[in-house]
Coordinates of C-alpha atoms in Angstrom, one line a residue:
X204 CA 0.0 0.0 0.0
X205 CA 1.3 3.5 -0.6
X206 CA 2.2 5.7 2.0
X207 CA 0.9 9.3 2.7
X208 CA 2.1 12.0 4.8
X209 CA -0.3 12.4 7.6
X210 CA -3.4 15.6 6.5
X211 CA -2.0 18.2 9.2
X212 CA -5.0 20.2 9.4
X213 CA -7.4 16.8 10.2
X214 CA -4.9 16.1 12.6
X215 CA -5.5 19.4 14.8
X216 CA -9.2 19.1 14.0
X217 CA -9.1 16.0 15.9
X218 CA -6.9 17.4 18.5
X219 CA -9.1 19.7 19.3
X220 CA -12.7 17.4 19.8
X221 CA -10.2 15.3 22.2
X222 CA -9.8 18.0 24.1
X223 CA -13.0 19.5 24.2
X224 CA -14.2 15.8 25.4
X225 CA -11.4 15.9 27.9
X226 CA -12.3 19.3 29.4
X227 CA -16.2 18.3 29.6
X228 CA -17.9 21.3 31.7
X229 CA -15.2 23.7 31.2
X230 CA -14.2 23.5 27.6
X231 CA -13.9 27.5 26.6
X232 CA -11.1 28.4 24.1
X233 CA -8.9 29.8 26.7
X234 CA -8.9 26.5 28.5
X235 CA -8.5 24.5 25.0
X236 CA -5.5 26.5 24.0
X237 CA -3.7 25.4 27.7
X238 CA -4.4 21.8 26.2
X239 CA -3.7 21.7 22.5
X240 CA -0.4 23.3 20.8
X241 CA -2.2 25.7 18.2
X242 CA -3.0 29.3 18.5
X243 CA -6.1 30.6 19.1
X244 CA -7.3 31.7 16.2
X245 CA -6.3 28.2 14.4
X246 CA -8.5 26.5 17.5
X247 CA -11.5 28.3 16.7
X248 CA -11.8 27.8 13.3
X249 CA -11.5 24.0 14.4
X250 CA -14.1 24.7 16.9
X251 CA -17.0 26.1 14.0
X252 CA -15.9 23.2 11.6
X253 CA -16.8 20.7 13.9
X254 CA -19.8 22.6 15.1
X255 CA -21.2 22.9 11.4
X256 CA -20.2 18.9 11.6
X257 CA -22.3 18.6 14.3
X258 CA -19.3 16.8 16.9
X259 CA -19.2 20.5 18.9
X260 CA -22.0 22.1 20.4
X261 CA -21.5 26.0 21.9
X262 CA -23.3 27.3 25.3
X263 CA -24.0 30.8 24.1
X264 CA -24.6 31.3 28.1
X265 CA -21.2 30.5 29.2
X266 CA -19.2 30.3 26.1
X267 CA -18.3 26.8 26.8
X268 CA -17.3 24.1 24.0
X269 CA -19.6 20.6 24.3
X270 CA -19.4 17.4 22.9
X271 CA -22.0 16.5 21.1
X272 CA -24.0 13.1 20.4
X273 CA -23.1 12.7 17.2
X274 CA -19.4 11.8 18.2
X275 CA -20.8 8.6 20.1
X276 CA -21.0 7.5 16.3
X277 CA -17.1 7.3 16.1
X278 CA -17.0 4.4 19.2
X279 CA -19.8 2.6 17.7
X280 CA -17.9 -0.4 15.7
X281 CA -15.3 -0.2 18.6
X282 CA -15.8 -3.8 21.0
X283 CA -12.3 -4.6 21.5
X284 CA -12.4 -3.2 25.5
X285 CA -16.3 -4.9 26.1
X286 CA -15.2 -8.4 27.1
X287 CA -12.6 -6.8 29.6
X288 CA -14.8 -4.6 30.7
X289 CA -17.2 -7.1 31.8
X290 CA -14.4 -9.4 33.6
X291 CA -13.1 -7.1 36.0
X292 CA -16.1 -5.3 36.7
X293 CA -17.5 -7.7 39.8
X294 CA -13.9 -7.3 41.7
X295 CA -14.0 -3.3 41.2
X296 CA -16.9 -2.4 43.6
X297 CA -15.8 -4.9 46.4
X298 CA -12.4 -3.7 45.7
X299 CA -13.6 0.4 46.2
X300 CA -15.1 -0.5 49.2
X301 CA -12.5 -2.2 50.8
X302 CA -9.8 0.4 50.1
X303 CA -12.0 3.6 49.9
X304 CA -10.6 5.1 46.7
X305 CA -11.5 4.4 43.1
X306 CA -9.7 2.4 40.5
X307 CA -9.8 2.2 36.8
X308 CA -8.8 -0.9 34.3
X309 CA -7.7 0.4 31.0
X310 CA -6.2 -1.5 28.0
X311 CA -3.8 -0.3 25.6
X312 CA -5.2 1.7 22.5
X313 CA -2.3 2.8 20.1
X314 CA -1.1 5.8 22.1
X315 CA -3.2 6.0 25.2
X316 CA -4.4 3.8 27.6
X317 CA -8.5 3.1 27.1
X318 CA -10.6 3.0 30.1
X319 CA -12.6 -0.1 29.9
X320 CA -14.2 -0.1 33.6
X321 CA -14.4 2.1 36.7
X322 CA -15.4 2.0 39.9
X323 CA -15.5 6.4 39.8
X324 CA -18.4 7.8 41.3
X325 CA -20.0 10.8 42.2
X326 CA -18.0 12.6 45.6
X327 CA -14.9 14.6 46.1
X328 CA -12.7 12.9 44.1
X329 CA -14.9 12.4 41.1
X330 CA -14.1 13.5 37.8
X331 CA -15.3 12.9 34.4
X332 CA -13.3 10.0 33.4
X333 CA -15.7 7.1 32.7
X334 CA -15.1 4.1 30.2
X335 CA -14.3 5.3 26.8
X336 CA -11.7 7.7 28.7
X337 CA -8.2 7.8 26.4
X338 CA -5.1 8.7 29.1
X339 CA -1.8 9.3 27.1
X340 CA 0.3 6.4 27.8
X341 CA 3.4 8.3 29.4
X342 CA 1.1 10.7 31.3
X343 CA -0.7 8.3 33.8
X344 CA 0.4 6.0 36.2
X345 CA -2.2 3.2 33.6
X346 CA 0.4 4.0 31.1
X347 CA 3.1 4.5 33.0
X348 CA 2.9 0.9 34.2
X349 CA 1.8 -0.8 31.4
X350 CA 4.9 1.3 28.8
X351 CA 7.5 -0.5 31.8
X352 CA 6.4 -3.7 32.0
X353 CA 5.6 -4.6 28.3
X354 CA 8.3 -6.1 26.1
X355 CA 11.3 -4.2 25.0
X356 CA 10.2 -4.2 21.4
X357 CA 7.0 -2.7 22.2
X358 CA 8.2 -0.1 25.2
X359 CA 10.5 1.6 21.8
X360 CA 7.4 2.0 19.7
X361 CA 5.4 3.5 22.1
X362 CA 8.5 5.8 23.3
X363 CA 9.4 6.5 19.3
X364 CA 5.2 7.2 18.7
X365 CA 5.4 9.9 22.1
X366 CA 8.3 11.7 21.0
X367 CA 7.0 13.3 18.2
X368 CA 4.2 14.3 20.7
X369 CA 5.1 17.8 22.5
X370 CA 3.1 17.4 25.9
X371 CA 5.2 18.1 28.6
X372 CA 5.2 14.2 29.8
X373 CA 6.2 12.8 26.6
X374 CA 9.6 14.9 27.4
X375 CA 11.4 11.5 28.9
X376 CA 10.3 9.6 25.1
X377 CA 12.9 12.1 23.8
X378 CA 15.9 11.3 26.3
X379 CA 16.7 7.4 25.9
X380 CA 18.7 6.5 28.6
X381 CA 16.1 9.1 31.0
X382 CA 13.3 6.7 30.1
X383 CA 15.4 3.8 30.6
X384 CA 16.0 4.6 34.1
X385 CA 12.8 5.7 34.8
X386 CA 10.9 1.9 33.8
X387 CA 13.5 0.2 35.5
X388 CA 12.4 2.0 38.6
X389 CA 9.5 1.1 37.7
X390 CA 9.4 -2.2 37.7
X391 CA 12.2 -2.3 40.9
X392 CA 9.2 -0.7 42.6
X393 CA 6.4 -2.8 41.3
X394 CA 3.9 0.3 40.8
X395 CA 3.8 3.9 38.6
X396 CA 2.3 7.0 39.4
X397 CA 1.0 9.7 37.6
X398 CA 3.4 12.2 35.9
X399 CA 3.5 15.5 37.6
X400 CA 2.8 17.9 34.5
X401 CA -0.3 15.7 33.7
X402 CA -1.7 15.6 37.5
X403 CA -1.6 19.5 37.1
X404 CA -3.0 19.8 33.8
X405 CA -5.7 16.9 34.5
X406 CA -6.7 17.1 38.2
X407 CA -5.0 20.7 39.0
X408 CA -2.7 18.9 41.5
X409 CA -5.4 17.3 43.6
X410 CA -5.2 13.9 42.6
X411 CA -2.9 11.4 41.7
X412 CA -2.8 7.8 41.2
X413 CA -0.8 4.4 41.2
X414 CA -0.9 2.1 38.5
X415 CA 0.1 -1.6 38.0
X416 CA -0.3 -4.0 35.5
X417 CA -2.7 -6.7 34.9
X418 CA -0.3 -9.5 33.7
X419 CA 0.4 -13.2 33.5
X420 CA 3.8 -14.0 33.0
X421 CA 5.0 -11.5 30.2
X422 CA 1.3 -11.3 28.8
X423 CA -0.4 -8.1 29.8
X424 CA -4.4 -8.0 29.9
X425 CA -4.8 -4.5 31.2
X426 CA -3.3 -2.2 34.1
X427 CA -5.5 -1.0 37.0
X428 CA -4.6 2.0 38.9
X429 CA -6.1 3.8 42.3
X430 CA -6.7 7.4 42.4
X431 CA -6.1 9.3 45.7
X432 CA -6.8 12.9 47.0
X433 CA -3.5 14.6 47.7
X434 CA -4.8 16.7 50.5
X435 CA -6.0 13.2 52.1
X436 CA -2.6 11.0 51.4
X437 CA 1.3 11.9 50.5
X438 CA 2.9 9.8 48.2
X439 CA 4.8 7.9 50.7
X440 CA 1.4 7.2 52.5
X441 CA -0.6 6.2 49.7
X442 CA 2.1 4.0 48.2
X443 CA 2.2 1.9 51.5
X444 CA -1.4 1.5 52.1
X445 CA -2.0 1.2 48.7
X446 CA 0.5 -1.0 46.7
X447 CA 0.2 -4.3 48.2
X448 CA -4.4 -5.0 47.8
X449 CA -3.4 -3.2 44.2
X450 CA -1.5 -5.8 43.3
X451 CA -3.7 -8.3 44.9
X452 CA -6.6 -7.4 43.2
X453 CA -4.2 -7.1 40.0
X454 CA -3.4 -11.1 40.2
X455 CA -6.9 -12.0 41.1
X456 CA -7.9 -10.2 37.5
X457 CA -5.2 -11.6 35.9
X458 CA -6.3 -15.0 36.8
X459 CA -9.8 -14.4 35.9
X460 CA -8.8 -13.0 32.5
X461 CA -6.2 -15.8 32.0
X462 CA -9.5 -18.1 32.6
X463 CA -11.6 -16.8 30.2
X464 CA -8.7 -16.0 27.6
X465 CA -8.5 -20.0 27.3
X466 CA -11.8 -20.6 27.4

């Protein structure tokens, strides 16, 4: 097959919608310019081409960008996360109520981690980040876990696909022997965490999470994280009350997926 260079101009429009998903409630242009690298007047004209698409909606009341029904029609023929979704989904509640924080299980999808489950919920640590949620893999800890534990082979793709990616936590992609240090930790440790610049772009420095994988052997199913107020837990706290039933419930799903893999 013959190989094109990549439309730049469809590639900002679709910038754009992901951020005006990702900043749901408080998507004005001022707020979509902090996210996406373009200039204003570039955003906007993004902005009224989706809205005459009909993927954008506008609050004329607060001047806030919506998506709109219409893009549920781009996830419709997607199924891959469904049967994952369904598997861990009886351990997540128990597992929230045990623990008292929430978790998420998310799969890999090209250059993000995909949310498949949750066990989020309205309180003061909710945010909108339900299945169907698309986390960049070097910014959370999901990522962050799964991008150290994978295979070597795999770990370079993803590190030569997030280099050409200027958000501030794909800067380790761009320094090999940075990134090499930093997975090794990693997996020394057994756990990731979220990476600074996205916990105060995402959750403006009032959450962060730790993140492990879902594995058997070298096969990765998924990676499950939990998501912790900062004012309520350090680092240091969180990671010693936190670690060890993460990676219990990470070998229980594991075995459950393992199960119905075979089957």
């Amino acid at each position: 097959m013959a190989s094109y260079r990549p439309v730049i101009s469809v590639l900002r429009c679709l910038d754009v919608l992901a951020a005006v998903n990702r900043l749901s409630g408080r998507a004005s242009l001022a707020e979509i310019h902090r996210v996406v690298d373009l200039d204003k007047a570039t955003i906007l004209r993004m902005l009224e081409t989706l809205t005459h698409a009909g993927y954008v909606v506008r609050d004329d009341d607060t001047r806030l960008y919506h998506a709109a029904g219409k893009t549920l029609q781009l996830s419709a023929g997607y199924r891959a996360h469904n049967a994952i979704g369904a598997a861990v989904s009886p351990r997540l509640g128990a597992f929230r109520r045990r623990i008292g924080w929430p978790s998420d299980v998310a799969i890999r999808d090209g250059d993000a981690m995909i949310v498949v489950e949750t066990s989020r919920e309205a309180g003061p640590i909710f945010v909108n980040r339900g299945p169907g949620y698309r986390a960049p893999m070097l910014a959370a800890s999901l990522g962050l876990a799964y991008t150290a534990f994978c295979g070597a082979a795999e770990r370079a793709a993803i590190l030569e696909a997030a280099a050409h990616d200027p958000a501030p936590w794909n800067d380790v992609a761009r320094d090999r022997p940075r990134a090499d240090a930093l997975f090794a930790g990693i997996r020394d440790a057994g756990y990731a965490t979220m990476n600074p610049a996205y916990m105060a772009q995402g959750y403006e420095n009032r959450i962060s999470s730790i993140g492990v994988p879902i594995r058997d052997g070298a096969t990765i199913f998924a990676c499950i994280n939990v998501l912790y107020l900062r004012s309520a837990l350090s680092a240091e706290d969180a990671a010693a009350a936190l670690v060890a039933p993460l990676q219990e419930i990470a070998a229980a799903l594991a075995a459950d997926l393992a199960r119905q893999s075979a089957a």
